[in-house]
XYZ file of C-alpha atoms in Angstrom:
334
model
C 84.905 179.806 35.159
C 88.119 181.835 34.855
C 91.227 180.626 36.604
C 92.022 181.239 40.247
C 94.395 184.080 39.425
C 91.676 186.032 37.649
C 89.065 185.444 40.347
C 91.360 186.586 43.142
C 92.570 189.451 40.984
C 89.034 190.621 40.330
C 88.376 190.929 44.045
C 91.673 192.725 44.555
C 91.306 195.135 41.644
C 87.741 196.036 42.544
C 88.791 196.634 46.143
C 91.577 198.906 44.944
C 89.231 200.882 42.753
C 86.625 201.248 45.469
C 89.333 202.564 47.755
C 90.330 204.948 44.989
C 86.984 206.700 45.283
C 88.154 208.163 48.584
C 91.895 208.457 47.911
C 91.586 210.505 44.747
C 89.059 213.092 45.946
C 90.001 216.659 45.059
C 88.201 219.016 47.438
C 89.431 221.996 45.408
C 86.945 221.153 42.642
C 83.749 223.190 42.774
C 80.397 221.406 42.284
C 79.815 223.230 39.003
C 83.259 222.446 37.600
C 82.803 220.965 34.110
C 85.298 218.177 34.740
C 83.433 217.205 37.905
C 80.168 217.097 35.981
C 81.765 214.756 33.440
C 83.207 212.594 36.205
C 79.865 212.369 38.043
C 78.067 211.527 34.809
C 80.628 208.810 34.099
C 79.965 207.267 37.507
C 76.248 207.205 36.757
C 76.843 205.566 33.365
C 79.097 203.020 35.032
C 76.385 202.064 37.538
C 73.873 201.798 34.697
C 76.015 199.203 32.961
C 76.996 201.408 30.024
C 80.766 200.820 29.938
C 81.694 202.454 26.631
C 79.854 205.668 27.452
C 81.290 205.684 30.980
C 84.837 205.337 29.657
C 84.259 208.187 27.203
C 83.064 210.463 30.009
C 85.949 209.501 32.318
C 88.343 210.318 29.478
C 86.628 213.656 28.957
C 86.928 214.417 32.671
C 90.614 213.515 32.552
C 91.186 215.751 29.541
C 89.460 218.654 31.269
C 91.842 218.120 34.183
C 94.833 218.193 31.818
C 95.425 214.484 32.257
C 95.855 214.863 36.017
C 92.996 212.603 37.100
C 94.292 209.357 38.554
C 90.797 208.472 39.723
C 89.469 208.768 36.171
C 92.116 206.369 34.876
C 91.510 204.025 37.787
C 87.832 203.709 36.905
C 88.662 203.284 33.206
C 90.965 200.452 34.218
C 88.265 198.915 36.381
C 85.690 198.962 33.587
C 88.103 197.458 31.081
C 89.055 194.801 33.626
C 85.432 193.828 34.120
C 84.919 193.547 30.354
C 88.186 191.566 30.041
C 89.796 194.235 27.853
C 93.089 193.756 29.667
C 95.270 195.693 27.234
C 93.273 198.887 27.681
C 93.020 198.222 31.423
C 96.817 198.088 31.595
C 97.120 201.440 29.852
C 94.666 203.024 32.280
C 96.141 201.559 35.471
C 99.620 202.604 34.327
C 98.384 206.167 33.758
C 96.846 206.190 37.225
C 99.998 204.831 38.889
C 102.308 207.276 37.129
C 100.385 210.190 38.619
C 101.592 208.967 42.040
C 98.278 208.959 43.935
C 98.147 207.921 47.579
C 97.183 204.393 46.533
C 99.895 204.103 43.905
C 100.852 200.671 45.266
C 97.332 199.345 44.613
C 97.439 200.729 41.084
C 100.716 198.920 40.383
C 99.225 195.731 41.785
C 96.236 196.111 39.449
C 98.622 196.806 36.557
C 100.534 193.609 37.297
C 97.302 191.638 37.262
C 96.115 192.852 33.865
C 99.563 192.471 32.319
C 99.562 188.826 33.397
C 96.013 188.233 32.199
C 96.920 189.236 28.654
C 98.476 185.755 28.422
C 101.591 187.075 26.700
C 104.889 185.712 28.020
C 106.618 188.859 26.783
C 104.747 190.824 29.461
C 105.736 188.630 32.412
C 108.909 190.581 33.172
C 107.005 193.860 33.245
C 104.306 192.285 35.420
C 107.027 191.106 37.807
C 108.556 194.578 37.965
C 105.333 196.423 38.746
C 104.207 193.859 41.331
C 107.548 194.176 43.114
C 107.071 197.939 42.946
C 103.651 197.555 44.563
C 105.179 195.570 47.428
C 108.015 198.082 47.802
C 105.771 201.154 47.834
C 103.358 199.625 50.333
C 106.007 198.112 52.565
C 104.335 194.760 51.963
C 100.901 196.017 53.016
C 99.349 195.250 49.642
C 99.459 191.603 50.633
C 97.721 190.267 47.530
C 100.645 191.499 45.432
C 102.733 188.655 46.895
C 100.156 186.169 45.624
C 100.086 187.704 42.160
C 103.871 187.980 42.047
C 104.234 184.328 42.996
C 101.994 183.165 40.155
C 103.732 185.434 37.627
C 107.213 184.267 38.655
C 106.236 180.601 38.424
C 104.735 181.190 34.978
C 107.977 182.942 33.992
C 109.932 179.837 34.970
C 111.288 181.295 38.218
C 109.712 178.654 40.396
C 111.798 179.072 43.550
C 111.225 182.839 43.622
C 107.543 182.327 42.928
C 107.118 179.823 45.736
C 108.954 182.199 48.085
C 106.512 184.982 47.173
C 103.538 182.699 47.799
C 104.983 181.751 51.179
C 105.309 185.464 51.991
C 101.625 185.832 51.126
C 100.689 183.037 53.530
C 102.901 184.483 56.259
C 101.177 187.845 55.910
C 97.690 186.394 55.498
C 97.576 182.846 56.965
C 93.784 182.828 57.269
C 93.074 184.057 53.742
C 90.121 182.322 52.090
C 92.434 181.025 49.357
C 95.199 179.861 51.716
C 94.417 176.209 51.015
C 94.732 176.776 47.280
C 98.034 178.579 47.701
C 99.433 175.685 49.749
C 98.478 173.309 46.950
C 100.307 175.482 44.423
C 103.382 175.646 46.665
C 103.348 171.849 46.843
C 102.839 171.574 43.078
C 103.873 174.779 41.245
C 102.538 173.369 37.963
C 99.082 174.294 39.283
C 99.949 178.000 39.246
C 97.403 179.994 37.294
C 94.896 177.149 37.334
C 91.481 177.324 38.954
C 92.437 175.224 41.969
C 89.448 173.764 43.820
C 89.059 175.009 47.372
C 89.998 172.181 49.751
C 87.514 171.016 52.373
C 86.971 168.280 54.920
C 83.418 167.565 56.083
C 81.329 164.621 57.242
C 78.590 163.159 55.081
C 75.013 162.615 56.247
C 76.013 158.971 56.793
C 79.083 159.828 58.885
C 81.669 159.343 56.125
C 84.603 161.738 55.698
C 84.350 163.791 52.515
C 87.395 165.738 51.340
C 89.268 166.515 48.151
C 92.359 164.991 49.715
C 90.538 161.695 50.266
C 89.383 161.593 46.646
C 92.654 162.772 45.116
C 93.195 160.975 41.830
C 89.456 160.848 41.107
C 87.171 163.083 39.109
C 84.874 164.772 41.647
C 81.477 166.310 40.939
C 80.051 168.670 43.558
C 76.288 168.894 43.045
C 74.539 171.670 45.007
C 70.797 171.065 45.325
C 67.720 171.146 47.584
C 64.375 169.334 47.677
C 62.504 172.671 47.542
C 64.277 173.644 44.287
C 62.166 172.881 41.209
C 65.031 172.911 38.684
C 67.009 170.643 41.033
C 64.173 168.122 40.997
C 64.076 168.283 37.212
C 67.828 167.757 37.052
C 68.064 164.927 39.587
C 67.280 162.105 37.114
C 70.239 163.305 34.994
C 72.506 163.288 38.044
C 71.334 159.796 38.942
C 72.017 158.563 35.396
C 75.520 160.061 35.553
C 76.140 158.189 38.804
C 74.944 154.913 37.306
C 77.028 155.451 34.183
C 80.323 156.573 35.710
C 80.441 155.503 39.357
C 83.540 153.507 40.125
C 87.115 153.815 41.266
C 87.828 156.996 39.300
C 84.652 159.073 39.812
C 82.651 160.335 42.791
C 79.665 162.629 43.228
C 79.338 164.644 46.422
C 75.857 166.031 46.780
C 75.616 169.247 48.793
C 72.072 169.633 50.093
C 70.742 173.077 51.027
C 67.544 172.036 52.796
C 67.013 173.458 56.272
C 64.650 170.582 57.120
C 66.552 167.311 57.518
C 63.431 165.163 57.116
C 62.619 166.838 53.784
C 66.171 166.120 52.625
C 66.141 162.489 53.770
C 62.660 161.742 52.422
C 63.512 163.149 48.999
C 66.862 161.336 48.898
C 65.101 158.049 49.679
C 62.329 158.720 47.165
C 64.797 159.497 44.373
C 67.195 156.664 45.281
C 70.106 159.031 45.860
C 72.868 156.654 46.896
C 75.969 158.788 46.355
C 77.485 160.694 49.333
C 75.643 163.749 50.584
C 76.757 166.649 52.750
C 74.024 168.257 54.854
C 74.381 170.807 57.643
C 70.873 172.325 57.672
C 72.020 175.892 57.003
C 70.647 176.424 53.517
C 72.624 179.331 51.949
C 74.944 179.400 54.961
C 75.899 175.798 54.168
C 79.649 175.423 54.690
C 80.462 174.186 51.186
C 77.989 176.543 49.505
C 79.741 179.478 51.151
C 83.175 178.099 50.346
C 82.295 177.822 46.642
C 80.269 181.063 46.551
C 77.063 179.295 45.516
C 74.123 181.712 45.365
C 71.814 179.792 43.016
C 70.971 176.130 42.523
C 71.240 173.678 40.933
C 74.974 174.280 40.598
C 77.657 171.805 39.661
C 81.424 172.084 40.113
C 83.472 169.510 38.221
C 86.980 168.895 39.582
C 89.631 166.755 37.896
C 91.978 164.250 39.497
C 94.572 166.943 40.230
C 92.144 169.220 42.076
C 91.580 171.651 39.195
C 88.073 172.979 38.526
C 87.293 172.083 34.920
C 83.679 173.218 34.632
C 81.023 175.034 36.630
C 77.276 175.020 36.039
C 77.093 172.234 33.443
C 73.962 170.099 33.492
C 72.404 167.183 31.655
C 74.155 165.891 28.558
C 76.843 168.592 28.606
C 77.843 167.581 32.125
C 77.832 163.864 31.291
C 79.981 164.429 28.209
C 82.513 166.511 30.119
C 82.823 163.847 32.822
C 83.310 161.199 30.149
C 86.020 163.330 28.544
C 87.901 163.742 31.833
C 87.637 160.045 32.669
C 88.831 159.039 29.211
C 91.968 161.137 29.652
C 92.436 159.795 33.175
C 92.262 156.178 32.074
C 94.940 156.828 29.446
C 97.403 158.024 32.081
């Protein structure tokens, strides 16, 4: 899994580009205009999952419009972002922003994101500049730019400014889905740019409190499963062996059961001798923790280290056991 910054940025950039579909419309173009044909064809290629061809057609449409197609560049940036070609995405988002479209602030925000994601410290100053420009142009309405700016500033060694930007983000969006993560970063700026696990506090099927805060300092494995899931049943012996091998003061498994029938859950847990803590709320895919961690297929594992950083997602069997052993070995050396 990519770090928190990239995940949040993906949502933000895609939202900006979707909005661009309406902002950039040019009603003066006739249906038979050659540039419009190229643009429409590019959109079709994009939906078909043919990124290189789509980019070529968007570029052709932009050329036919004498380079005055911010929407074309926006979509080129979006495609390159999705394929993690951040350098080309930066070029495209910059071209879009410099044409001063109505959503120029969103384009600068997207530019700041892809500059940061190139993992080049030389680009941090430029990323800072364009993110501040996004905030300025929008009057602070592009709220996510505060989040991105905060992470960039902390990575650039400007911790106090970065924390201030993150606090501005929380002030503007206190109920954001990632608010808990941002608070953790404010408390410990060294976590900036990491894939911080989403905090939670729930009650186990046995009435025990389960939370990341309670298990801070331990390696935590979230195991999403259900009794009706064939692959989960196949995987359960491996999970049980991991529990027997590693259970102790420094490791905990929290099972997250997605059964809607409590008896089915309890009978299977008893049958399989599942003794580690389980969270059950009977809501299957609407399960609180499944929604929090965006789980849409099971079995799914989320491995979190002692500092609350997600270190692996989706590992199973021997790969999962080895990764847990690796984390615990490092933990015991501390």
